[in-house]
Amino acid sequence: MLVVFMLLLMTIGVLFMVRPGVIDNRRAAKETEIIAMIEASGGSVEIPDMQLPEVQGEEDETFEGYEPGFEQDMGSIPGYEPEEGAEESKSVGRGTISIPAIDLKMAVMEGVDRRALRGGAGWLPSSAEMGAPGNCVIFGHRMKKYGRHFNRLDELEAGDEINLSAGDGDVYTYTVTGKETIEPEELFNALSSHNDGYSLTLVTCTPVGKGTHRLLIYAAMQP
C-alpha cells in the first residue's frame, strides 16, 4: 500500500508540473487561431467563443489591487466608455502587431478590458486608428513566462520597428523613439503629450508580477 501511495503522489506531482505547459500550449494555439482569423478577414472580424484556457499567474501578473484589465486606468481618459451589454462570447479583432526585435506577434483586439486582452493586445477605441494621425494606443499584459505577450517590451530601444497590420492587409511601420515608466494616474497626461503626427504608444504594467507602474513605449510612423 505504501508503494502504491508513493506512486500516486509521484503521478500527481508530475501532472501538476506538466499541466501549466499543456495549458500554455493550448492558449498559444488559440491565439494563433485568432491571428489567422484576423488575417483572413480583410477587415475587422468578430471572434466568437474566445474562451482561452486560464494560465497560472494570469490573475497576478497584472496589477496589485486591480482586476485584470486596464479598466481602472481608463477613468482619467476622456472619451473612453466601456461597452455595455456586450455578448460575453464575442470579441472583435482589428489587426495584428509584430515586433521583430523581441520576436513578438499578437492579435490586436478592440478594447482594453480583460476579455480583449486575453486574446491579444487591446486597441484603445478613443485613440487614433492604425496608420492615422494622432496617437494610436495599444495595451497589453505581461505574462510571467518569458516571451509571452508584452513580457519583453522593456527590451525595446530607440530605432526598433513595430509593425501594425490592419485587417484589410495594410501595414504601418513605426519606429521606437523612447520609453518611460510612470504611475498609473499619470497615464492620461502621458498619452495626451504624444498626439503630434502619426504616433503609437504601447502600454503595459511593470514590474512583471506586481504591476504597480506602467511602462510606455513611444514610436512614430515612418514616412
Short mmCIF file of C-alpha atoms in Angstrom, two decimals:
data_model
loop_
_atom_site.label_atom_id
_atom_site.label_comp_id
_atom_site.label_asym_id
_atom_site.label_seq_id
_atom_site.Cartn_x
_atom_site.Cartn_y
_atom_site.Cartn_z
CA MET A 1 0.00 0.00 0.00
CA LEU A 2 2.83 2.38 0.82
CA VAL A 3 4.38 1.81 -2.60
CA VAL A 4 1.05 2.45 -4.31
CA PHE A 5 0.56 5.62 -2.28
CA MET A 6 4.03 6.88 -3.18
CA LEU A 7 3.45 6.14 -6.87
CA LEU A 8 0.17 8.02 -6.71
CA LEU A 9 1.87 11.04 -5.15
CA MET A 10 4.59 10.95 -7.80
CA THR A 11 1.97 10.79 -10.57
CA ILE A 12 0.08 13.74 -9.12
CA GLY A 13 3.33 15.69 -8.84
CA VAL A 14 4.25 15.03 -12.46
CA LEU A 15 0.77 16.07 -13.64
CA PHE A 16 0.98 19.23 -11.53
CA MET A 17 4.30 20.18 -13.15
CA VAL A 18 3.20 19.35 -16.70
CA ARG A 19 -0.25 20.99 -16.57
CA PRO A 20 0.90 24.66 -16.89
CA GLY A 21 2.86 23.82 -20.04
CA VAL A 22 -0.07 21.97 -21.59
CA ILE A 23 -2.44 24.84 -20.83
CA ASP A 24 0.03 27.39 -22.18
CA ASN A 25 0.38 25.43 -25.43
CA ARG A 26 -3.42 25.34 -25.78
CA ARG A 27 -3.57 29.06 -25.17
CA ALA A 28 -0.83 29.77 -27.74
CA ALA A 29 -2.68 27.63 -30.31
CA LYS A 30 -5.91 29.58 -29.70
CA GLU A 31 -4.10 32.91 -30.03
CA THR A 32 -2.58 31.73 -33.33
CA GLU A 33 -6.07 30.79 -34.49
CA ILE A 34 -7.33 34.29 -33.67
CA ILE A 35 -4.47 35.85 -35.67
CA ALA A 36 -5.34 33.62 -38.64
CA MET A 37 -8.99 34.71 -38.48
CA ILE A 38 -7.99 38.37 -38.47
CA GLU A 39 -5.55 37.99 -41.36
CA ALA A 40 -8.16 36.14 -43.43
CA SER A 41 -10.95 38.61 -42.73
CA GLY A 42 -9.99 41.58 -44.93
CA GLY A 43 -11.22 43.91 -42.15
CA SER A 44 -12.45 43.87 -38.57
CA VAL A 45 -13.74 40.44 -37.62
CA GLU A 46 -15.96 39.16 -34.86
CA ILE A 47 -14.18 36.45 -32.90
CA PRO A 48 -16.76 34.05 -31.41
CA ASP A 49 -16.28 31.79 -28.43
CA MET A 50 -12.93 33.24 -27.34
CA GLN A 51 -12.64 31.03 -24.28
CA LEU A 52 -8.89 30.90 -23.75
CA PRO A 53 -7.55 28.48 -21.14
CA GLU A 54 -6.63 30.04 -17.82
CA VAL A 55 -2.88 30.42 -17.28
CA GLN A 56 -1.23 30.06 -13.89
CA GLY A 57 -0.26 33.55 -12.78
CA GLU A 58 -2.60 35.34 -15.19
CA GLU A 59 -4.51 36.96 -12.38
CA ASP A 60 -1.48 38.32 -10.51
CA GLU A 61 0.65 39.33 -13.49
CA THR A 62 -1.42 42.47 -13.85
CA PHE A 63 -1.55 44.99 -11.01
CA GLU A 64 -1.72 44.77 -7.24
CA GLY A 65 -5.22 45.65 -6.08
CA TYR A 66 -6.69 45.74 -9.59
CA GLU A 67 -8.89 43.40 -11.54
CA PRO A 68 -7.14 42.04 -14.65
CA GLY A 69 -7.62 44.51 -17.49
CA PHE A 70 -6.91 48.23 -17.71
CA GLU A 71 -10.41 49.47 -16.90
CA GLN A 72 -9.15 51.06 -13.67
CA ASP A 73 -6.75 53.23 -15.68
CA MET A 74 -9.46 54.44 -18.02
CA GLY A 75 -11.31 56.71 -15.62
CA SER A 76 -8.94 59.59 -16.35
CA ILE A 77 -9.18 59.27 -20.13
CA PRO A 78 -11.90 61.43 -21.73
CA GLY A 79 -13.92 59.69 -24.42
CA TYR A 80 -13.45 56.20 -23.04
CA GLU A 81 -16.72 54.43 -22.32
CA PRO A 82 -16.82 50.72 -21.51
CA GLU A 83 -19.13 48.83 -23.80
CA GLU A 84 -22.36 47.98 -22.05
CA GLY A 85 -24.18 44.72 -22.56
CA ALA A 86 -21.54 43.14 -24.80
CA GLU A 87 -22.07 39.48 -25.52
CA GLU A 88 -19.63 37.56 -23.36
CA SER A 89 -18.87 35.09 -26.15
CA LYS A 90 -17.82 37.63 -28.79
CA SER A 91 -14.84 39.94 -29.31
CA VAL A 92 -13.61 41.97 -32.27
CA GLY A 93 -10.20 41.54 -33.90
CA ARG A 94 -8.82 44.72 -35.52
CA GLY A 95 -5.42 43.60 -36.81
CA THR A 96 -2.04 42.35 -35.61
CA ILE A 97 1.09 43.77 -34.02
CA SER A 98 4.57 42.40 -34.67
CA ILE A 99 7.88 43.50 -33.14
CA PRO A 100 10.86 41.68 -34.72
CA ALA A 101 13.36 42.80 -32.06
CA ILE A 102 11.55 40.77 -29.39
CA ASP A 103 10.12 38.05 -31.64
CA LEU A 104 6.53 39.12 -30.97
CA LYS A 105 3.35 38.73 -32.99
CA MET A 106 -0.07 39.22 -31.42
CA ALA A 107 -3.64 39.87 -32.39
CA VAL A 108 -4.91 43.40 -31.77
CA MET A 109 -8.39 43.28 -30.26
CA GLU A 110 -10.84 46.14 -29.91
CA GLY A 111 -10.99 47.39 -26.33
CA VAL A 112 -8.82 47.19 -23.24
CA ASP A 113 -10.96 45.14 -20.91
CA ARG A 114 -9.96 41.77 -19.52
CA ARG A 115 -11.70 39.82 -22.27
CA ALA A 116 -9.98 41.68 -25.13
CA LEU A 117 -6.56 41.36 -23.52
CA ARG A 118 -6.90 37.62 -23.09
CA GLY A 119 -6.99 37.27 -26.89
CA GLY A 120 -4.03 39.54 -27.59
CA ALA A 121 -3.18 43.21 -27.23
CA GLY A 122 -6.00 45.76 -26.96
CA TRP A 123 -6.54 48.91 -29.03
CA LEU A 124 -7.99 51.87 -27.12
CA PRO A 125 -11.10 52.85 -29.16
CA SER A 126 -10.85 56.55 -28.23
CA SER A 127 -7.31 56.73 -29.67
CA ALA A 128 -6.21 57.05 -33.31
CA GLU A 129 -6.75 54.20 -35.75
CA MET A 130 -3.71 52.29 -37.04
CA GLY A 131 -1.84 54.49 -39.51
CA ALA A 132 -3.99 57.56 -38.80
CA PRO A 133 -2.90 60.97 -37.47
CA GLY A 134 -2.79 61.20 -33.69
CA ASN A 135 -1.78 58.71 -31.04
CA CYS A 136 -2.71 55.06 -31.60
CA VAL A 137 -2.71 53.46 -28.15
CA ILE A 138 -2.36 49.70 -27.62
CA PHE A 139 -2.41 47.96 -24.24
CA GLY A 140 -1.09 44.51 -23.38
CA HIS A 141 -0.39 42.28 -20.41
CA ARG A 142 2.98 40.89 -19.38
CA MET A 143 2.98 37.20 -18.53
CA LYS A 144 5.46 35.57 -16.20
CA LYS A 145 6.56 33.12 -18.88
CA TYR A 146 9.43 34.63 -20.88
CA GLY A 147 8.36 35.98 -24.26
CA ARG A 148 4.61 35.89 -23.61
CA HIS A 149 2.52 38.90 -24.67
CA PHE A 150 4.27 42.19 -23.74
CA ASN A 151 6.67 40.38 -21.39
CA ARG A 152 9.79 41.63 -23.22
CA LEU A 153 8.56 45.14 -24.02
CA ASP A 154 11.19 46.71 -21.74
CA GLU A 155 13.93 45.39 -24.07
CA LEU A 156 12.92 47.73 -26.89
CA GLU A 157 15.33 50.52 -27.80
CA ALA A 158 15.16 53.61 -29.99
CA GLY A 159 15.14 52.61 -33.65
CA ASP A 160 13.39 49.25 -33.18
CA GLU A 161 10.47 48.69 -35.54
CA ILE A 162 6.84 47.99 -34.62
CA ASN A 163 4.54 46.82 -37.40
CA LEU A 164 0.78 47.23 -37.19
CA SER A 165 -1.23 45.29 -39.75
CA ALA A 166 -4.87 46.25 -40.17
CA GLY A 167 -7.45 43.63 -41.02
CA ASP A 168 -7.52 44.88 -44.63
CA GLY A 169 -3.85 43.99 -45.05
CA ASP A 170 -2.37 47.50 -44.84
CA VAL A 171 0.84 47.51 -42.79
CA TYR A 172 2.07 50.56 -40.88
CA THR A 173 5.64 50.62 -39.58
CA TYR A 174 6.51 52.69 -36.53
CA THR A 175 9.98 53.30 -35.10
CA VAL A 176 10.57 53.39 -31.34
CA THR A 177 11.53 56.87 -30.16
CA GLY A 178 11.62 56.35 -26.39
CA LYS A 179 10.15 54.75 -23.29
CA GLU A 180 9.29 55.68 -19.73
CA THR A 181 7.83 54.27 -16.52
CA ILE A 182 5.01 56.20 -14.87
CA GLU A 183 2.47 55.99 -12.07
CA PRO A 184 -0.98 54.74 -13.21
CA GLU A 185 -2.60 58.11 -12.53
CA GLU A 186 -0.13 59.80 -14.89
CA LEU A 187 -1.34 57.79 -17.88
CA PHE A 188 -3.73 60.33 -19.39
CA ASN A 189 -1.18 63.15 -19.32
CA ALA A 190 1.46 60.88 -20.84
CA LEU A 191 -0.82 59.81 -23.69
CA SER A 192 -2.02 63.37 -24.30
CA SER A 193 1.53 64.64 -24.75
CA HIS A 194 2.18 62.30 -27.69
CA ASN A 195 -0.60 63.26 -30.11
CA ASP A 196 1.55 65.05 -32.68
CA GLY A 197 1.98 63.49 -36.11
CA TYR A 198 1.43 59.77 -36.56
CA SER A 199 2.25 58.28 -33.17
CA LEU A 200 1.97 54.93 -31.41
CA THR A 201 2.09 54.24 -27.68
CA LEU A 202 2.29 50.74 -26.23
CA VAL A 203 1.20 50.43 -22.59
CA THR A 204 1.82 47.59 -20.17
CA CYS A 205 2.24 47.01 -16.45
CA THR A 206 5.60 46.86 -14.71
CA PRO A 207 7.35 45.20 -12.97
CA VAL A 208 6.23 41.74 -14.05
CA GLY A 209 4.26 40.05 -11.30
CA LYS A 210 3.47 43.29 -9.45
CA GLY A 211 2.36 45.88 -11.98
CA THR A 212 2.45 48.85 -9.64
CA HIS A 213 3.52 51.15 -12.50
CA ARG A 214 3.01 51.48 -16.25
CA LEU A 215 5.68 51.02 -18.90
CA LEU A 216 5.10 53.13 -22.02
CA ILE A 217 6.85 52.63 -25.35
CA TYR A 218 6.65 55.58 -27.74
CA ALA A 219 7.00 55.26 -31.53
CA ALA A 220 6.46 57.36 -34.65
CA MET A 221 5.26 56.12 -38.03
CA GLN A 222 7.84 56.01 -40.79
CA PRO A 223 7.06 58.20 -43.80
#
